[in-house]
Tab-separated table of C-alpha atoms in Angstrom:
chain	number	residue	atom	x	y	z
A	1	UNK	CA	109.619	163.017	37.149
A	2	UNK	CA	112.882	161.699	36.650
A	3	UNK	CA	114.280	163.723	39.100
A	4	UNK	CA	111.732	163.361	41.248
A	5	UNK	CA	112.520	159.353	41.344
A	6	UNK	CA	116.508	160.179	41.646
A	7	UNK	CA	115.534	162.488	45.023
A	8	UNK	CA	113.773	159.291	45.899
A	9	UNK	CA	116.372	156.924	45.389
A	10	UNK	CA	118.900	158.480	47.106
A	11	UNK	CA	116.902	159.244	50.151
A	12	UNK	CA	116.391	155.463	50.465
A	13	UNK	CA	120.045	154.646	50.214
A	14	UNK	CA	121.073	157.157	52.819
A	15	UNK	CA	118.248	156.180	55.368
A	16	UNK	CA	119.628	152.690	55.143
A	17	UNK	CA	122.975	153.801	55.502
A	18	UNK	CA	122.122	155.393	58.593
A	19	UNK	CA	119.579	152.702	59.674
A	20	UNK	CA	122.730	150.297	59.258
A	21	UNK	CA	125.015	152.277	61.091
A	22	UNK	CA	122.591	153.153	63.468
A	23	UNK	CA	122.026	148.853	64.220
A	24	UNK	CA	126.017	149.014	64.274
A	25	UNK	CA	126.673	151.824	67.362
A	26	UNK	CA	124.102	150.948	69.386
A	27	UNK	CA	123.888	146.872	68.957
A	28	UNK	CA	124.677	144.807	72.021
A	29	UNK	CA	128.006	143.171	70.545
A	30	UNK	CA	129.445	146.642	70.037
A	31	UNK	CA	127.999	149.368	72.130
A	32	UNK	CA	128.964	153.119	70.769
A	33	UNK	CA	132.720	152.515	68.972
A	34	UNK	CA	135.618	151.767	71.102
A	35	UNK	CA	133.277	150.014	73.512
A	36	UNK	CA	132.281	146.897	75.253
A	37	UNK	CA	129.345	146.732	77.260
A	38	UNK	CA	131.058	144.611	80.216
A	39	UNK	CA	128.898	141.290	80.745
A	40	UNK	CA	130.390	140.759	84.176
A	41	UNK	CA	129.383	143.583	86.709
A	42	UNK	CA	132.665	142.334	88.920
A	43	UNK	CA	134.633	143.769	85.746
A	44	UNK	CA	133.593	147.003	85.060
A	45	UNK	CA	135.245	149.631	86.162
A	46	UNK	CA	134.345	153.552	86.352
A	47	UNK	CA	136.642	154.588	82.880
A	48	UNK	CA	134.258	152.200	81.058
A	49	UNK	CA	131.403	154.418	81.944
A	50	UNK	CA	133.714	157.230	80.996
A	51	UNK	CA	134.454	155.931	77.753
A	52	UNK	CA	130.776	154.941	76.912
A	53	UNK	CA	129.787	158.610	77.606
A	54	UNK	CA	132.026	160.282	76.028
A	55	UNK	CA	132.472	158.092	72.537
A	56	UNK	CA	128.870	157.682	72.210
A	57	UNK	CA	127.421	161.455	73.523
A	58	UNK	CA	130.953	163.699	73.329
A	59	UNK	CA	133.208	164.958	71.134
A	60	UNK	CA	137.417	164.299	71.701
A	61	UNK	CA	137.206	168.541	70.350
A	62	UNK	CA	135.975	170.954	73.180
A	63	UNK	CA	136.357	173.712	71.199
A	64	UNK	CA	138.673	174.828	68.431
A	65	UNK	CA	142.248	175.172	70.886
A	66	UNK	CA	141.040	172.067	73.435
A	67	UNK	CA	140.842	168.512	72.949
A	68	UNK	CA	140.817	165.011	74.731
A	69	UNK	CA	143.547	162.396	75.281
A	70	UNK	CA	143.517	159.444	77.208
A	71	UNK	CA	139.803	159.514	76.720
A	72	UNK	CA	139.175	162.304	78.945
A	73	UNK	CA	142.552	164.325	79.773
A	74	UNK	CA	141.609	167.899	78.819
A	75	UNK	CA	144.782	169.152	76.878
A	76	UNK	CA	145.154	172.861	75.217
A	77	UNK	CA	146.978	173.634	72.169
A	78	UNK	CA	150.479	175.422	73.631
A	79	UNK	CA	150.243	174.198	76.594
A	80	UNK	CA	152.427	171.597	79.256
A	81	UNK	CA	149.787	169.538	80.084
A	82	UNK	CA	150.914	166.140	80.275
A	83	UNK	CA	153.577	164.819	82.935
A	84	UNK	CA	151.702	166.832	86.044
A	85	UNK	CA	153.150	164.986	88.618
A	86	UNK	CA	155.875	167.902	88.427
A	87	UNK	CA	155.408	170.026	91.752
A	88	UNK	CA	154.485	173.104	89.478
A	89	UNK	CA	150.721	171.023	88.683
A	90	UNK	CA	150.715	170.312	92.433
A	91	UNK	CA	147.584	172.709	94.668
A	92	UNK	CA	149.165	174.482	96.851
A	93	UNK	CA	148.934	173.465	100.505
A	94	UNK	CA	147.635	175.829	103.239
A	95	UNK	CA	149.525	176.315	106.600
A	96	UNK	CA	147.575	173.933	108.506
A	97	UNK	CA	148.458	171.022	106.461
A	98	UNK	CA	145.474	170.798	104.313
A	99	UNK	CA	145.117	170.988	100.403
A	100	UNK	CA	142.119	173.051	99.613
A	101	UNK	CA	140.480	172.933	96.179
A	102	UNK	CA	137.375	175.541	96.018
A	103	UNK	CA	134.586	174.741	93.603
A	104	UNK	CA	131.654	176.273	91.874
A	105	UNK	CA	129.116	173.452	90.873
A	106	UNK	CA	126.674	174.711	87.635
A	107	UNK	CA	122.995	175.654	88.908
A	108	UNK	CA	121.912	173.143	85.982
A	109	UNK	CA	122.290	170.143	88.324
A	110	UNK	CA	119.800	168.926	90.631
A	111	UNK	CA	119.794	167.935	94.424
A	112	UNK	CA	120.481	164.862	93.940
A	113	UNK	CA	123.204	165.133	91.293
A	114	UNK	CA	124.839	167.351	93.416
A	115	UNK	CA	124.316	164.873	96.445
A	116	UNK	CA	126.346	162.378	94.379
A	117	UNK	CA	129.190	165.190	93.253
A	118	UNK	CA	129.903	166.085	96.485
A	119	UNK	CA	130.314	162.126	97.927
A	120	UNK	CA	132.538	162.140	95.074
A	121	UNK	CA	134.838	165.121	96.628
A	122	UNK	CA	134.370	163.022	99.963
A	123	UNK	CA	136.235	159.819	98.136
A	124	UNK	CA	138.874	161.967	97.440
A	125	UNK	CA	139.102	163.565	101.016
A	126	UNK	CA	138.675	160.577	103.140
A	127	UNK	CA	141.703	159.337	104.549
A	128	UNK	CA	144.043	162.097	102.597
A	129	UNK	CA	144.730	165.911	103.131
A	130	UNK	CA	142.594	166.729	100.393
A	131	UNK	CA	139.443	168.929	101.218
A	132	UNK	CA	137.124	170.395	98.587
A	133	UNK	CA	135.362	173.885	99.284
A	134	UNK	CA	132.827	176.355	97.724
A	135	UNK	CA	134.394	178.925	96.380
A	136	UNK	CA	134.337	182.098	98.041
A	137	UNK	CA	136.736	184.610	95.982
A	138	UNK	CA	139.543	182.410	95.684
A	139	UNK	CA	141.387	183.084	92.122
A	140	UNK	CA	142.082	179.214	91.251
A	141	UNK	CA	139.101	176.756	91.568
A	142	UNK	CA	137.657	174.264	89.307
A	143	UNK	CA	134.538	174.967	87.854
A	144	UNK	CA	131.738	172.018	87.604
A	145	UNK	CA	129.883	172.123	84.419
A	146	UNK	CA	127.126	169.478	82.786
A	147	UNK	CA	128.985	169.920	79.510
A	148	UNK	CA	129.803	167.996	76.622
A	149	UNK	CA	131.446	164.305	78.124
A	150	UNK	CA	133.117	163.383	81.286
A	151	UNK	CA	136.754	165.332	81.194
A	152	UNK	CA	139.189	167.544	83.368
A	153	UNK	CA	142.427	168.969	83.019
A	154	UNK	CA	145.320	167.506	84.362
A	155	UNK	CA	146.635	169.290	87.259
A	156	UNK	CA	145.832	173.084	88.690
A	157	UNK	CA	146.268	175.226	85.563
A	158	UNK	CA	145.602	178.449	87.220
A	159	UNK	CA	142.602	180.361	87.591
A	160	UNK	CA	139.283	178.879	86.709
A	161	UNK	CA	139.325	175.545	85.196
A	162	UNK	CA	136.550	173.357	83.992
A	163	UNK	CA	135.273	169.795	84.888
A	164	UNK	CA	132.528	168.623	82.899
A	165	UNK	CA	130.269	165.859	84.121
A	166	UNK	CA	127.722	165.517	81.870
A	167	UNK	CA	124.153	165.293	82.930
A	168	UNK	CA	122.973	161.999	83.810
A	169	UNK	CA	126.186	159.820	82.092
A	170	UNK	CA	128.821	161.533	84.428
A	171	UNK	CA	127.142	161.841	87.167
A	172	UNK	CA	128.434	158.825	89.240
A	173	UNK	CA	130.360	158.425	92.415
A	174	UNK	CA	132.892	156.497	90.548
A	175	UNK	CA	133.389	158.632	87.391
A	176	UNK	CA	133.114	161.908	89.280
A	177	UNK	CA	136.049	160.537	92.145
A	178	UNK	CA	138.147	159.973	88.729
A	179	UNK	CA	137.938	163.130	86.852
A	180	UNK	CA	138.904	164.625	90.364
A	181	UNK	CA	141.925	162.388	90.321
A	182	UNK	CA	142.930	163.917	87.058
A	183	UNK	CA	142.025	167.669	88.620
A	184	UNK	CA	145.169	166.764	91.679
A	185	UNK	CA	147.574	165.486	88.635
A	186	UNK	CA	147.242	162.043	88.513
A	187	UNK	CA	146.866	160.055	84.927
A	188	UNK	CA	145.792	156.533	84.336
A	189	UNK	CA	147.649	153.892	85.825
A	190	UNK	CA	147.977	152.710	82.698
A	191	UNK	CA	150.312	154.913	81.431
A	192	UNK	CA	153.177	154.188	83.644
A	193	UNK	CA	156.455	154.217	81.913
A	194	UNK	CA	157.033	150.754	83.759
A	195	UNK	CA	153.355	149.175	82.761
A	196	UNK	CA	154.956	146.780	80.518
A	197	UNK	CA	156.520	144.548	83.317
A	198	UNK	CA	153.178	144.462	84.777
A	199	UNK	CA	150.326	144.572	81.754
A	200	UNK	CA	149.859	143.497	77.728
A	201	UNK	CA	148.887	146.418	75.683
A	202	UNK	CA	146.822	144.094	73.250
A	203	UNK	CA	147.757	146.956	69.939
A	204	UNK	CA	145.792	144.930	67.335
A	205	UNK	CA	142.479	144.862	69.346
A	206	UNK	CA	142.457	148.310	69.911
A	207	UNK	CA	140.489	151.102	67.362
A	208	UNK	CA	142.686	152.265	65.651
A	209	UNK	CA	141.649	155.756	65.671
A	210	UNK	CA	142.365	155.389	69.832
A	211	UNK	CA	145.589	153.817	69.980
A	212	UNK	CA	147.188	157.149	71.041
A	213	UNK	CA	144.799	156.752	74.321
A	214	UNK	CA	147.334	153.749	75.316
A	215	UNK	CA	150.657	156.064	74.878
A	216	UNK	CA	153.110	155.414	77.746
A	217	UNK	CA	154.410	158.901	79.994
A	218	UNK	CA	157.471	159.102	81.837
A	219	UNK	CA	155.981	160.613	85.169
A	220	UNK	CA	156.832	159.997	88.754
A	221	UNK	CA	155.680	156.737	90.391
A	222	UNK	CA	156.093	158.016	94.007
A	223	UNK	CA	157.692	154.893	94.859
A	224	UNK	CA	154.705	153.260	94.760
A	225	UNK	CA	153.426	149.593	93.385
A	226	UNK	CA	151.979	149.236	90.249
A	227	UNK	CA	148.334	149.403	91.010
A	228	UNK	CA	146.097	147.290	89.042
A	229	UNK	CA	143.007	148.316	91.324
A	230	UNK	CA	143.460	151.678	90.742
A	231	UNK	CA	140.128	153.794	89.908
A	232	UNK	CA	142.463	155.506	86.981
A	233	UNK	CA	142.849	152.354	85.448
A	234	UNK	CA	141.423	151.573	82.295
A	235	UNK	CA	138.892	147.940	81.735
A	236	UNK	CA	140.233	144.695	80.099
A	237	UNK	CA	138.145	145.858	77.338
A	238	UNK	CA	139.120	149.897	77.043
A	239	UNK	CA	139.216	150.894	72.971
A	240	UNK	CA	138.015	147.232	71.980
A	241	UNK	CA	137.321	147.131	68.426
A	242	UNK	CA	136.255	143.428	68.038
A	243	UNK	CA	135.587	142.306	71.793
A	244	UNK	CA	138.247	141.294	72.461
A	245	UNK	CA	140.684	142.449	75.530
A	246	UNK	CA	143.046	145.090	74.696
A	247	UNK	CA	144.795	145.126	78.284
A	248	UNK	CA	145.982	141.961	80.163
A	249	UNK	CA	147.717	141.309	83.197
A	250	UNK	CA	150.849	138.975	82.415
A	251	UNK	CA	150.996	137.172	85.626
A	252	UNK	CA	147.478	136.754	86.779
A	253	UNK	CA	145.015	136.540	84.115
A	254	UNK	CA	141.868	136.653	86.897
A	255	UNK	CA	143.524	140.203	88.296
A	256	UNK	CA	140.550	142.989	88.527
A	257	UNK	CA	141.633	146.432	86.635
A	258	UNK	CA	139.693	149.527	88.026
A	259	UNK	CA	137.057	150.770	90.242
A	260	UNK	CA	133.568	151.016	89.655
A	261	UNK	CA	132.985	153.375	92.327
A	262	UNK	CA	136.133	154.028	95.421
A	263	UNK	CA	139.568	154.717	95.147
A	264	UNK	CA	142.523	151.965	96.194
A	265	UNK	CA	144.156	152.128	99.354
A	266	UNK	CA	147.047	152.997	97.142
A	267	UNK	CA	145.293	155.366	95.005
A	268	UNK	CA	145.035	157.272	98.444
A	269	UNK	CA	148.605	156.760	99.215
A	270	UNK	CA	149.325	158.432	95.656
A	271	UNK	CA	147.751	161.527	97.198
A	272	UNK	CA	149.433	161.655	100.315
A	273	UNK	CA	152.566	161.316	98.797
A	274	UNK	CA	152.455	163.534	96.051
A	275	UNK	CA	151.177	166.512	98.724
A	276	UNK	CA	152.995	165.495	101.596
A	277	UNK	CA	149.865	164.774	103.558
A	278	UNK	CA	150.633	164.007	107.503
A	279	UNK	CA	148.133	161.454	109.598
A	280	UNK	CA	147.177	164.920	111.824
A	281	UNK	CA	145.753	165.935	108.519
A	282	UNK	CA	143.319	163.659	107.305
C-alpha cells in the first residue's frame, strides 16, 4: 500500500512538472524557447518561422556526425563548412552563362507543397543566373526532404546533399527561398564581420544556450551594403529569452530586418556577384 501511494505521488509531481512546462513552451508570452511570437505582422520575417519550427518541432542534432548552427546551417563533424563564400562552395556555371542546380523533391509532399517549393526556386531565379532543374543523372544535386526542421548545408558539398523542409512548418515561399540561399553559400546577414557598425547584438537578451547562433564570420561581402532587408537576416526578436530585442539597428531604430516572403534587390545582387551572372543571363 505504501508503495502503492509513493507510485502515486510521484506520478502527480511529474504530470505537473510537465503540465507546467507544458503552460511555459507553448504560452503566448513565450512561444517554444528562443522565441517570440511577433505581434506586428510588418516585423516578422521568414527566419522567425524558421526558428519557431525548428526549436519547437526539431532537433539542433541530425544525426550522430551532423548538427545545426545559426539555427539552421547544416554543419558535419570534419568538415569546412563555414566561410562558403570561397569559390570552392561556389556551383559550377555551365557554358551558356547559367548556374544550374538539379533537384529531387521527396514523393511525401503534396501538389500544393510542391507548388509552393518550386515558386520558392523561382525567387531565387528571377532576375539572377540561377536556374533550378529536376535531376536527370547529374552527380551533385540537392535532395528535398520533409525531414526533421527547416535546414541546408552551406554551399555545394558534392554529390547529393539534403534540404529538409519540414511538412507543413517549412513549407513557405519565404522559408523555402532562404534555405536555398544557404544551398548557393550565402549565411545570415547577420554574421558579417562588419555588423557591428551597422547592428546591436543585445548578448544579455539572448538564450543562453543560442548565443553561438549570433557568432560573427569573416566571409566576403562582395562589395556590397550592409543589408538590413535581407531575407537571411535574423528578427529584432531572434533567440529572445525574455521578449525583449536581441538585435537593433544603431542608427534607425524603425529599420525593418528580414523578409517574410522575397529576397532584396541586394540579396539578388549577392547572387550575381558571387557567380558572375551577366544581364543576357537572367
Amino acid at each position: 500500500m505504501v508503495q502503492i501511494i509513493l507510485l502515486c505521488m510521484v506520478f502527480t509531481c511529474v504530470s505537473a512538472m510537465q503540465a507546467q512546462m507544458h503552460r511555459y513552451l507553448l504560452s503566448s508570452k513565450w512561444g517554444p524557447v528562443g522565441y517570440k511570437e511577433v505581434e506586428d505582422p510588418t516585423q516578422k520575417t521568414a527566419m522567425d518561422e524558421i526558428i519557431k519550427a525548428n526549436e519547437f518541432m526539431a532537433s539542433r542534432v541530425i544525426d550522430g556526425t551532423t548538427t545545426l548552427r545559426e539555427g539552421d546551417i547544416a554543419v558535419s563533424t570534419g568538415r569546412r563548412s563555414k566561410v562558403c563564400f570561397a569559390r570552392s562552395c561556389q556551383w559550377a556555371k555551365s557554358v551558356d552563362g547559367h548556374v544550374y542546380i538539379p533537384y529531387k523533391i521527396s514523393p511525401d509532399y503534396s501538389e500544393m507543397d510542391i507548388k509552393l517549393i518550386k515558386k520558392g526556386m523561382e525567387n531565387i531565379e528571377k532576375g539572377t543566373c540561377v536556374r533550378f532543374v529536376p535531376r536527370t543523372h547529374q552527380r551533385d544535386y540537392i535532395d528535398i526532404q520533409a525531414q526533421s526542421g527547416c535546414w541546408s548545408y552551406l554551399g555545394a558539398r558534392g554529390g547529393k546533399q539534403t534540404v529538409s523542409l519540414q511538412n507543413p512548418h517549412c513549407v513557405q515561399v519565404g522559408v523555402i527561398s532562404h534555405e536555398f540561399m544557404h544551398v548557393l553559400g550565402f549565411v545570415h546577414e547577420q554574421s558579417r564581420f562588419d555588423r557591428d557598425n551597422y547592428v546591436t547584438v543585445m548578448w544579455p537578451n539572448i538564450w543562453r544556450d543560442r548565443l553561438r547562433n549570433f557568432e560573427k564570420f569573416k566571409t566576403e561581402n562582395l562589395d556590397l551594403p550592409y543589408d538590413f532587408g535581407s531575407i537571411m537576416h535574423f528578427g529584432k526578436y531572434a533567440y529572445s529569452q525574455d521578449g525583449e530585442p536581441t538585435i537593433v539597428p544603431k542608427n534607425n531604430q524603425r529599420m525593418k530586418f528580414g523578409q517574410t516572403e522575397h529576397l532584396s534587390h541586394i540579396d539578388k545582387m549577392k547572387i550575381n556577384k558571387l557567380y558572375k551572372c551577366d544581364d543576357d543571363d537572367f
